[in-house]
Amino acid sequence: MKTLRHILFMATALLLTAACNADGDLTATSGAEALTLSGSGDAVLTAKNKASLALTLHWNDNGKMTTNDSRVLLPDYVTVNTLQFSRSEDFAETIDQQLDKGETSRQYTGEELNSIAGRVGLEGGKASPLHVRVRSVLADNMPVAYSNTYTMQVTPYTIDMTRGVVLNAKKEDTGLLLASKAADGVYSGFLGVTGWWNYYLQEGSGVTWGNDGVSGTPFAMSSEDSKWNFWYPGVEGCYYTVVDTRKARWSALHVSSLDVSGDITGQLAYNRKANRWTLAFDAAQAGTATIRVAGKGEAYDFTTGTDEAKANAQNVAFGQENDRLVFGSTPGDITVAIAQKGRNTLTLDLSDPYRWTCTAEAGGAEQPETAQRLYLSGIDDGVSGKWTFENFLTLFNEDELNYAGLCDVNSKWGYKLYPEKDVWNPCYGLASGDAAAGTLALNGNDNVPAPAAGLHLITASLKKLSYTTTPVTSVQVAGIGDDWSLIQMQTTDKAGVYRAVVKASAATPWGFKFVVNNNWDTFFGGSDGTTRYLGKNIPLDDSFTGATLTIEVDLCHATYSITK
């Protein structure tokens, strides 16, 4: 926009210069014309009538420019007009809305006007003056013209402007919050995020903020329709996040480490999903402990972008004031009650942006939840055309972290394994091996080689960091009616889905299973419609005895069904 304005101004200047008369006089224009602004009157707003029209503003048109030489024609609508709203007559702080070319009026619903009132700081349920004017400027180096100030009394309805709701990329509520305790449009709190995680922030007024979609500059904000989602740097972890709607800027301070000193010592471990830091310790006795928590961080903002090399190193620390935790750069004493002698866990819980807590509880530190699936992205990009999280292996041995499943392989560049859907970090890549078997490396750079296109049984162990692949040529069912012969299942038009019609001529006391490639060492058991690699036989109650059954199994998605 600035570039366009400079070009138009230079073009205007050239026209004016070319129009010099013989005596050397220059043709001149007076610049932007101040507008005359009027409105529809005072407004008492209610949530019940938030969709009703609450305000109409009118002003004249200043798009036509003239000079002192009638022979010189100037372009129309070079002037940029901006509506400004403020709670103070001197417009010390404003909410700005740029107007379209030729626009001479604008209307606001109760919800829209209430949002503006809240953003400028008017108190809910009380009539207060709202000041409005139009700022007009021809070019950056030209004088600014202001309209008359239109003042109206607005009584906003109360909305909770202390809550900033974190929305995902689809603008759905994530259940996460940032807090503006002063209800001043500045929201802050800790969020546990994956690398490049993206979001929007919605205020209580309904205004949704994202990244400025015009400039595309990281950490620049906008609430216009052109906005994109915000995005974090590529490093996952704990981020102290500040979203400042007044300055239209946000920042993310990555807390990379936290150490505990004092009566308890050690390094805290972070649980991203729970947004908590924990440390297991042994206490000599129950009672009270005084500790300090401090560590290191890397700050990202408008000046650094998401470039890790440009992030500013920063000390981070917690203290305690009036029984509440505070966050900053200098540590302060924190008092915690120790429940018992012996093993305890210190927990720094940052999940509630209104009240962070530091407590000690009896017992050891919580164990991170084991991923139930392992996603294979890149395994079918020859068909899908992109890396997706639609193919997965299912956990079948939690102690060994063993996963297995069938995948319809069609890969161009190989694949990697991911323990969390739609999250690119952490991942498991190739350490050594080929398409048939090998070892894995956490966050390894190289892709795992993919086998030839077709259906394959793939296993992976995150404890042993290994993998295997086996081509699947057939699937059998055994055990129906206590018949343990291998009954061939028929393929369907969907890869990995097999079907068989079997007569349960007798009871099935030991259940049944699905066997792969006629190999009794490679089978799927399960229960309740879900298959499990090397699992217990699938139970079948006596109500199926004597019936002809249609059995269908989808070994790519770990499901089965039985119908009479």
Coordinates of C-alpha atoms in Angstrom, one line a residue, residues 12-555:
T12 CA 0.9 13.6 -9.3
A13 CA 4.1 15.6 -8.6
L14 CA 5.2 15.0 -12.2
L15 CA 1.9 16.2 -13.6
L16 CA 2.1 19.3 -11.5
T17 CA 5.7 20.0 -12.4
A18 CA 4.9 19.6 -16.1
A19 CA 2.1 22.2 -15.8
C20 CA 4.5 25.0 -14.8
N21 CA 3.5 28.2 -16.6
A22 CA 5.8 30.4 -18.5
D23 CA 6.7 32.6 -15.5
G24 CA 8.0 29.6 -13.6
D25 CA 5.0 29.2 -11.2
L26 CA 4.2 25.7 -10.0
T27 CA 0.7 24.3 -10.1
A28 CA -0.3 23.3 -6.6
T29 CA -2.9 21.3 -4.7
S30 CA -4.0 21.8 -1.1
G31 CA -3.5 18.1 -0.2
A32 CA -6.1 15.9 1.5
E33 CA -9.4 17.5 2.3
A34 CA -10.7 17.2 5.9
L35 CA -14.1 15.4 5.9
T36 CA -17.3 16.2 7.7
L37 CA -18.4 13.3 9.9
S38 CA -21.9 12.6 11.3
G39 CA -23.6 9.7 13.0
S40 CA -26.9 8.2 14.0
G41 CA -26.7 8.9 17.7
D42 CA -26.1 7.3 21.0
A43 CA -26.4 3.5 21.5
V44 CA -27.4 1.2 24.3
L45 CA -26.2 -2.2 23.4
T46 CA -27.5 -5.6 24.6
A47 CA -26.4 -9.1 23.9
K48 CA -30.0 -10.0 23.0
N49 CA -30.0 -7.5 20.1
K50 CA -26.3 -7.8 19.1
A51 CA -27.3 -8.6 15.4
S52 CA -29.4 -5.4 15.1
L53 CA -28.1 -2.2 13.5
A54 CA -26.5 0.1 16.2
L55 CA -24.6 2.8 14.4
T56 CA -24.4 4.5 11.0
L57 CA -21.6 6.9 10.2
H58 CA -21.7 9.3 7.2
W59 CA -19.1 11.6 5.7
N60 CA -18.6 13.4 2.4
D61 CA -16.4 12.4 -0.5
N62 CA -12.9 13.8 -0.7
G63 CA -11.7 11.6 -3.6
K64 CA -11.7 14.3 -6.2
M65 CA -8.6 16.5 -6.0
T66 CA -8.2 20.0 -7.7
T67 CA -5.4 22.3 -8.4
N68 CA -4.9 26.0 -9.0
D69 CA -4.6 25.2 -12.7
S70 CA -7.7 23.9 -14.4
R71 CA -5.6 22.3 -17.2
V72 CA -4.1 19.8 -14.8
L73 CA -6.1 16.6 -14.1
L74 CA -5.3 14.6 -11.1
P75 CA -6.1 10.9 -10.4
D76 CA -9.1 10.2 -8.2
Y77 CA -9.1 8.6 -4.8
V78 CA -5.4 9.0 -4.0
T79 CA -6.3 10.1 -0.5
V80 CA -6.3 7.3 2.1
N81 CA -9.1 7.7 4.7
T82 CA -9.1 5.9 8.1
L83 CA -11.8 5.8 10.7
Q84 CA -10.4 6.2 14.2
F85 CA -12.2 5.3 17.5
S86 CA -11.0 6.3 20.9
R87 CA -12.2 6.7 24.5
S88 CA -10.3 10.0 24.9
E89 CA -10.9 13.3 23.1
D90 CA -7.2 13.6 22.2
F91 CA -7.2 10.2 20.5
A92 CA -4.1 9.1 22.4
E93 CA -5.0 5.5 21.6
T94 CA -7.1 4.5 18.7
I95 CA -8.7 1.6 17.0
D96 CA -8.3 2.2 13.2
Q97 CA -10.3 0.9 10.3
Q98 CA -9.1 1.9 6.8
L99 CA -11.9 2.9 4.4
D100 CA -12.4 1.7 0.9
K101 CA -12.0 4.2 -2.0
G102 CA -15.2 6.1 -2.6
E103 CA -16.8 4.8 0.7
T104 CA -18.9 7.5 2.4
S105 CA -20.8 5.6 5.1
R106 CA -20.4 2.5 7.3
Q107 CA -22.8 0.7 9.5
Y108 CA -22.2 -1.4 12.6
T109 CA -24.3 -4.1 14.3
G110 CA -24.5 -4.1 18.1
E111 CA -21.9 -6.9 18.3
E112 CA -19.5 -5.0 16.1
L113 CA -19.9 -1.7 18.0
N114 CA -19.6 -3.6 21.3
S115 CA -16.4 -5.1 20.1
I116 CA -15.0 -1.6 19.3
A117 CA -16.2 -0.3 22.7
G118 CA -14.5 -3.2 24.5
R119 CA -11.2 -2.7 22.5
V120 CA -11.0 1.0 23.4
G121 CA -11.7 0.2 27.0
L122 CA -15.3 1.3 27.7
E123 CA -16.8 -0.2 30.8
G124 CA -19.7 -2.6 30.3
G125 CA -23.1 -1.6 31.5
K126 CA -22.2 2.1 31.8
A127 CA -22.8 5.0 29.3
S128 CA -19.4 6.4 28.2
P129 CA -18.3 8.7 25.4
L130 CA -16.9 7.1 22.3
H131 CA -15.0 9.6 20.0
V132 CA -14.8 9.0 16.3
R133 CA -13.0 10.9 13.5
V134 CA -11.6 10.3 10.0
R135 CA -7.9 10.6 9.3
S136 CA -7.1 11.6 5.7
V137 CA -3.7 11.7 4.1
L138 CA -2.5 12.1 0.5
A139 CA 1.0 10.8 1.0
D140 CA 3.4 10.0 3.8
N141 CA 5.2 13.3 3.6
M142 CA 2.0 15.4 3.2
P143 CA 0.1 17.0 6.1
V144 CA -2.6 14.9 7.7
A145 CA -6.2 16.2 7.7
Y146 CA -8.7 15.2 10.4
S147 CA -12.5 15.4 10.2
N148 CA -14.5 16.9 13.0
T149 CA -14.8 14.6 16.1
Y150 CA -18.1 12.9 16.3
T151 CA -18.9 11.9 20.0
M152 CA -21.6 9.6 21.0
Q153 CA -22.6 7.9 24.2
V154 CA -22.2 4.1 24.1
T155 CA -23.4 1.7 26.8
P156 CA -21.7 -1.6 26.0
Y157 CA -22.9 -5.0 27.3
T158 CA -20.4 -6.9 29.4
I159 CA -18.3 -9.5 27.7
D160 CA -15.4 -11.4 29.1
M161 CA -12.4 -9.7 27.6
T162 CA -10.0 -11.6 29.9
R163 CA -10.3 -14.8 27.9
G164 CA -8.4 -15.4 24.6
V165 CA -9.6 -18.6 23.1
V166 CA -7.0 -20.5 21.1
L167 CA -8.5 -21.8 17.8
N168 CA -6.8 -24.4 15.5
A169 CA -6.1 -23.8 11.8
K170 CA -9.7 -24.7 11.1
K171 CA -10.8 -22.0 13.6
E172 CA -12.2 -24.7 16.0
D173 CA -11.9 -24.3 19.8
T174 CA -8.8 -26.2 21.0
G175 CA -9.8 -25.9 24.7
L176 CA -6.6 -23.8 25.3
L177 CA -6.7 -20.2 26.6
L178 CA -4.5 -17.1 27.0
A179 CA -5.4 -14.6 29.7
S180 CA -5.8 -10.9 29.7
K181 CA -6.2 -10.3 33.4
A182 CA -6.5 -6.6 33.0
A183 CA -8.9 -7.0 30.1
D184 CA -6.7 -4.6 28.1
G185 CA -6.3 -6.6 24.9
V186 CA -3.0 -8.1 25.9
Y187 CA -3.3 -11.9 26.3
S188 CA -0.5 -14.2 27.7
G189 CA 0.1 -17.6 29.0
F190 CA 2.1 -20.8 28.4
L191 CA 1.2 -23.2 25.5
G192 CA 2.8 -26.6 24.8
V193 CA 3.1 -26.8 21.1
T194 CA 4.7 -28.9 18.4
G195 CA 7.1 -27.4 15.8
W196 CA 5.4 -25.1 13.3
W197 CA 2.1 -25.4 15.2
N198 CA -0.4 -22.8 14.0
Y199 CA -3.5 -21.1 15.6
Y200 CA -5.8 -18.2 15.8
L201 CA -6.9 -16.2 18.9
Q202 CA -10.5 -15.2 19.5
E203 CA -11.4 -12.5 22.0
G204 CA -14.6 -12.4 24.0
S205 CA -15.9 -9.8 21.6
G206 CA -15.8 -12.4 18.8
V207 CA -12.9 -10.7 17.1
T208 CA -10.4 -13.3 15.7
W209 CA -6.8 -12.5 15.3
G210 CA -4.2 -14.1 13.0
N211 CA -1.1 -13.3 11.2
D212 CA -1.1 -10.3 8.9
G213 CA -2.0 -11.8 5.5
V214 CA -1.0 -8.7 3.5
S215 CA 2.6 -8.4 4.6
G216 CA 3.0 -12.1 5.5
T217 CA 5.6 -11.0 8.2
P218 CA 5.7 -13.5 11.1
F219 CA 4.5 -12.1 14.4
A220 CA 2.6 -9.3 12.7
M221 CA -1.1 -9.4 13.5
S222 CA -4.4 -8.7 11.8
S223 CA -8.1 -9.2 12.4
E224 CA -9.1 -8.6 8.8
D225 CA -10.5 -11.3 6.6
S226 CA -7.2 -11.5 4.8
K227 CA -5.4 -12.9 7.9
W228 CA -3.6 -16.2 8.1
N229 CA -3.1 -18.3 11.1
F230 CA -0.2 -17.6 13.5
W231 CA 2.6 -20.1 13.5
Y232 CA 5.3 -21.0 16.0
P233 CA 9.0 -21.7 15.2
G234 CA 10.1 -25.2 14.2
V235 CA 11.2 -26.2 17.8
E236 CA 8.5 -27.9 19.8
G237 CA 8.1 -27.3 23.6
C238 CA 6.8 -24.8 26.1
Y239 CA 6.2 -21.2 24.9
Y240 CA 5.3 -18.2 26.9
T241 CA 3.0 -16.5 24.4
V242 CA 2.0 -12.9 24.4
V243 CA -0.6 -11.6 21.9
D244 CA -0.9 -7.8 22.0
T245 CA -4.0 -6.7 20.1
R246 CA -3.2 -3.0 20.7
K247 CA 0.2 -3.1 19.0
A248 CA -0.9 -5.8 16.6
R249 CA 2.2 -7.9 17.5
W250 CA 2.7 -11.2 19.3
S251 CA 5.7 -13.0 20.6
A252 CA 6.8 -16.5 21.7
L253 CA 9.4 -17.2 24.3
H254 CA 10.5 -20.8 24.1
V255 CA 11.4 -22.2 27.6
S256 CA 14.1 -24.7 26.7
S257 CA 15.1 -25.7 30.3
L258 CA 14.2 -25.2 33.9
D259 CA 16.4 -26.1 36.9
V260 CA 15.3 -26.3 40.6
S261 CA 17.6 -25.1 43.4
G262 CA 17.3 -24.7 47.2
D263 CA 15.8 -27.5 49.3
I264 CA 15.0 -29.5 46.2
T265 CA 17.5 -29.7 43.3
G266 CA 17.4 -31.1 39.8
Q267 CA 16.2 -30.4 36.3
L268 CA 12.5 -30.3 35.5
A269 CA 11.2 -32.4 32.6
Y270 CA 8.4 -31.0 30.3
N271 CA 5.2 -32.8 29.4
R272 CA 3.9 -30.9 26.3
K273 CA 0.4 -32.4 26.3
A274 CA -0.2 -31.7 30.0
N275 CA 1.7 -28.4 29.8
R276 CA 3.5 -29.3 33.1
W277 CA 7.1 -29.6 34.2
T278 CA 7.9 -32.3 36.8
L279 CA 10.8 -33.5 38.9
A280 CA 10.9 -36.7 41.1
F281 CA 12.8 -36.2 44.3
D282 CA 13.4 -37.9 47.7
A283 CA 12.5 -35.9 50.8
A284 CA 14.1 -36.5 54.2
Q285 CA 10.9 -35.6 55.9
A286 CA 7.5 -34.1 55.3
G287 CA 7.1 -30.3 55.8
T288 CA 7.9 -27.2 53.9
A289 CA 10.6 -26.6 51.2
T290 CA 11.8 -23.4 49.8
I291 CA 13.0 -23.5 46.2
R292 CA 13.9 -21.4 43.2
V293 CA 13.1 -22.2 39.5
A294 CA 15.2 -20.7 36.7
G295 CA 16.3 -21.7 33.3
K296 CA 17.0 -20.7 29.7
G297 CA 14.8 -19.5 26.8
E298 CA 14.9 -18.3 23.3
A299 CA 12.7 -15.3 22.4
Y300 CA 11.0 -14.9 19.0
D301 CA 9.1 -11.8 17.8
F302 CA 8.5 -9.4 14.9
T303 CA 12.3 -8.6 14.7
T304 CA 13.5 -12.2 14.6
G305 CA 10.8 -14.1 12.8
T306 CA 10.9 -17.8 13.3
D307 CA 14.6 -18.2 12.4
E308 CA 16.2 -20.1 15.3
A309 CA 19.6 -18.5 14.5
K310 CA 18.1 -15.0 15.2
A311 CA 16.2 -15.9 18.4
N312 CA 17.3 -13.9 21.4
A313 CA 18.7 -15.9 24.3
Q314 CA 17.0 -15.0 27.5
N315 CA 17.0 -16.0 31.2
V316 CA 13.6 -17.2 32.5
A317 CA 12.5 -17.7 36.1
F318 CA 9.6 -18.0 38.4
G319 CA 8.9 -16.4 41.8
Q320 CA 6.0 -16.2 44.3
E321 CA 4.0 -13.1 45.1
N322 CA 0.9 -13.2 47.4
D323 CA 0.7 -17.0 47.1
R324 CA 0.7 -16.7 43.3
L325 CA 3.5 -17.7 40.9
V326 CA 4.9 -14.9 38.7
F327 CA 7.1 -15.3 35.6
G328 CA 10.1 -13.2 34.6
S329 CA 13.8 -13.3 34.3
T330 CA 14.9 -13.2 38.0
P331 CA 14.1 -16.1 40.3
G332 CA 12.4 -15.7 43.6
D333 CA 11.7 -18.0 46.6
I334 CA 8.8 -20.4 46.1
T335 CA 7.4 -22.3 49.1
V336 CA 6.0 -25.8 48.6
A337 CA 4.5 -28.3 51.1
I338 CA 6.0 -31.8 51.0
A339 CA 3.4 -34.4 51.5
Q340 CA 5.6 -37.3 52.9
K341 CA 9.0 -38.5 53.6
G342 CA 10.5 -40.4 50.7
R343 CA 9.5 -40.2 47.0
N344 CA 7.6 -37.1 45.9
T345 CA 7.1 -35.3 42.6
L346 CA 7.5 -31.5 42.2
T347 CA 5.0 -30.3 39.6
L348 CA 5.1 -26.8 37.9
D349 CA 1.6 -26.7 36.2
L350 CA 1.3 -24.0 33.5
S351 CA -2.0 -25.2 32.0
D352 CA -4.2 -22.5 33.6
P353 CA -3.1 -19.0 32.4
Y354 CA -5.0 -17.4 35.3
R355 CA -3.1 -19.3 38.0
W356 CA 0.1 -21.2 37.6
T357 CA 0.9 -23.6 40.5
C358 CA 4.0 -25.3 41.9
T359 CA 3.2 -28.3 44.2
A360 CA 4.8 -31.4 45.6
E361 CA 2.8 -34.6 45.7
A362 CA 3.5 -38.1 47.1
G363 CA 4.8 -40.6 44.6
G364 CA 7.0 -40.6 41.4
A365 CA 6.7 -38.4 38.4
E366 CA 3.9 -39.2 35.9
Q367 CA 4.9 -41.2 32.9
P368 CA 4.2 -39.8 29.4
E369 CA 1.3 -41.5 27.6
T370 CA 2.4 -44.2 25.2
A371 CA 1.3 -43.4 21.6
Q372 CA -1.3 -46.0 20.5
R373 CA -0.4 -45.5 16.8
L374 CA 2.6 -44.9 14.7
Y375 CA 1.9 -42.9 11.5
L376 CA 3.8 -43.7 8.3
S377 CA 3.9 -40.5 6.2
G378 CA 5.3 -40.8 2.7
I379 CA 4.3 -44.5 2.4
D380 CA 1.6 -43.7 -0.2
D381 CA 2.7 -40.4 -1.8
G382 CA 2.8 -42.2 -5.2
V383 CA -1.0 -42.3 -5.0
S384 CA -2.0 -39.4 -2.7
G385 CA 0.6 -37.1 -4.2
K386 CA 1.6 -35.8 -0.7
W387 CA 2.8 -36.9 2.7
T388 CA -0.3 -37.6 4.9
F389 CA -1.0 -39.2 8.2
E390 CA -3.7 -41.6 6.9
N391 CA -1.6 -44.8 7.2
F392 CA -0.6 -46.2 10.6
L393 CA 0.7 -49.1 12.7
T394 CA -1.1 -50.0 15.9
L395 CA 0.6 -50.6 19.3
F396 CA 0.6 -54.3 20.3
N397 CA 3.3 -54.6 23.0
E398 CA 3.5 -51.5 25.2
D399 CA 6.5 -52.8 27.2
E400 CA 8.6 -53.2 24.0
L401 CA 6.9 -50.3 22.2
N402 CA 6.1 -52.6 19.3
Y403 CA 3.7 -51.6 16.5
A404 CA 2.3 -53.4 13.5
G405 CA -0.2 -53.2 10.6
L406 CA -0.8 -53.5 6.9
C407 CA -0.1 -50.7 4.6
D408 CA -0.8 -50.3 0.9
V409 CA 2.6 -49.1 -0.2
N410 CA 3.2 -46.8 -3.2
S411 CA 6.1 -44.5 -2.2
K412 CA 8.3 -42.2 -4.3
W413 CA 10.9 -41.2 -1.7
G414 CA 10.5 -43.5 1.2
Y415 CA 8.8 -42.7 4.5
K416 CA 9.2 -41.7 8.2
L417 CA 7.4 -42.8 11.3
Y418 CA 5.5 -40.3 13.5
P419 CA 4.1 -41.0 17.0
E420 CA 1.6 -38.2 16.8
K421 CA -0.9 -37.5 14.0
D422 CA -0.3 -34.3 12.0
V423 CA 2.8 -33.5 14.0
W424 CA 6.1 -33.5 12.2
N425 CA 8.4 -33.6 15.2
P426 CA 9.5 -36.0 16.7
C427 CA 9.9 -38.6 13.9
Y428 CA 11.9 -41.7 13.2
G429 CA 14.0 -41.9 10.1
L430 CA 16.5 -44.4 8.8
A431 CA 19.7 -45.3 10.8
S432 CA 20.7 -48.3 8.6
G433 CA 19.1 -51.0 6.5
D434 CA 17.0 -51.4 3.4
A435 CA 13.4 -51.7 2.4
A436 CA 13.0 -55.1 4.1
A437 CA 14.5 -54.4 7.5
G438 CA 16.7 -52.0 9.4
T439 CA 17.2 -49.7 12.3
L440 CA 15.6 -46.4 13.1
A441 CA 17.0 -43.1 14.3
L442 CA 15.1 -40.6 16.4
N443 CA 14.7 -37.4 14.2
G444 CA 16.9 -39.0 11.6
N445 CA 17.4 -37.1 8.4
D446 CA 17.1 -40.0 6.0
N447 CA 13.8 -41.6 4.9
V448 CA 13.2 -45.3 5.5
P449 CA 13.4 -47.0 2.1
A450 CA 10.0 -48.2 1.0
P451 CA 9.4 -51.7 -0.4
A452 CA 7.8 -52.2 -3.9
A453 CA 4.3 -51.0 -4.4
G454 CA 1.7 -53.3 -2.9
L455 CA 0.3 -54.5 0.4
H456 CA 2.9 -55.1 3.1
L457 CA 2.9 -56.1 6.8
I458 CA 5.1 -53.5 8.5
T459 CA 6.4 -53.8 12.1
A460 CA 8.4 -51.3 14.1
S461 CA 9.9 -51.2 17.6
L462 CA 10.6 -47.8 19.2
K463 CA 12.4 -49.5 22.0
K464 CA 14.8 -51.5 19.8
L465 CA 14.6 -48.9 17.1
S466 CA 14.0 -51.4 14.3
Y467 CA 11.6 -52.2 11.5
T468 CA 10.6 -55.0 9.1
T469 CA 8.4 -55.3 6.1
T470 CA 6.8 -58.4 4.6
P471 CA 4.8 -58.6 1.3
V472 CA 1.2 -59.8 2.0
T473 CA 0.0 -62.4 -0.6
S474 CA -3.0 -63.8 1.3
V475 CA -5.0 -63.7 4.5
Q476 CA -6.8 -66.6 6.2
V477 CA -9.3 -67.0 9.0
A478 CA -9.1 -69.9 11.4
G479 CA -11.0 -71.1 14.5
I480 CA -14.6 -70.5 13.5
G481 CA -16.7 -73.5 14.8
D482 CA -13.5 -74.7 16.4
D483 CA -12.2 -75.5 12.9
W484 CA -8.5 -74.6 12.8
S485 CA -7.9 -75.2 9.1
L486 CA -6.9 -72.1 7.2
I487 CA -9.8 -70.7 5.3
Q488 CA -8.8 -68.4 2.5
M489 CA -10.3 -64.9 2.6
Q490 CA -11.1 -63.1 -0.6
T491 CA -9.7 -59.7 -1.5
T492 CA -12.1 -56.8 -2.1
D493 CA -11.7 -53.6 -4.1
K494 CA -10.2 -51.9 -1.1
A495 CA -6.5 -52.7 -0.2
G496 CA -6.2 -54.6 3.1
V497 CA -9.8 -55.5 3.3
Y498 CA -10.6 -59.2 3.1
R499 CA -13.9 -61.1 3.3
A500 CA -15.0 -64.8 3.9
V501 CA -18.3 -66.6 4.3
V502 CA -17.9 -69.3 6.9
K503 CA -20.4 -71.8 8.5
A504 CA -20.1 -71.9 12.3
S505 CA -21.2 -75.5 12.4
A506 CA -20.2 -75.8 16.1
A507 CA -19.4 -73.6 19.0
T508 CA -16.2 -71.5 18.9
P509 CA -14.8 -72.0 22.4
W510 CA -11.3 -70.7 21.7
G511 CA -12.2 -67.8 19.5
F512 CA -10.7 -67.2 16.1
K513 CA -7.9 -65.3 14.4
F514 CA -6.7 -63.9 11.1
V515 CA -3.5 -65.4 9.7
V516 CA -1.2 -63.7 7.2
N517 CA 0.5 -65.6 4.3
N518 CA -0.5 -69.0 5.8
N519 CA 2.0 -68.4 8.5
W520 CA 0.9 -69.2 12.0
D521 CA 3.5 -66.9 13.5
T522 CA 2.0 -63.9 11.7
F523 CA -1.6 -63.3 12.8
F524 CA -4.1 -60.8 14.2
G525 CA -6.4 -61.4 17.2
G526 CA -8.5 -58.8 18.9
S527 CA -11.9 -58.0 20.4
D528 CA -14.8 -55.6 20.1
G529 CA -14.3 -55.0 16.4
T530 CA -10.6 -54.1 16.7
T531 CA -7.7 -56.3 15.6
R532 CA -4.4 -56.6 17.4
Y533 CA -1.3 -58.0 16.0
L534 CA -0.2 -61.2 17.9
G535 CA -3.2 -60.6 20.2
K536 CA -5.5 -63.0 21.9
N537 CA -8.0 -64.9 19.8
I538 CA -11.2 -63.0 18.9
P539 CA -14.1 -64.3 21.0
L540 CA -17.3 -65.4 19.4
D541 CA -20.3 -66.2 21.6
D542 CA -22.7 -69.1 21.2
S543 CA -25.4 -67.0 19.5
F544 CA -23.4 -67.4 16.2
T545 CA -23.3 -71.2 16.5
G546 CA -25.0 -72.9 13.5
A547 CA -25.2 -69.6 11.5
T548 CA -23.5 -68.8 8.2
L549 CA -21.2 -65.8 8.9
T550 CA -19.8 -63.1 6.7
I551 CA -16.5 -62.0 8.2
E552 CA -14.7 -58.9 7.0
V553 CA -11.4 -57.6 8.2
D554 CA -9.6 -54.3 7.4
L555 CA -6.0 -55.0 8.4

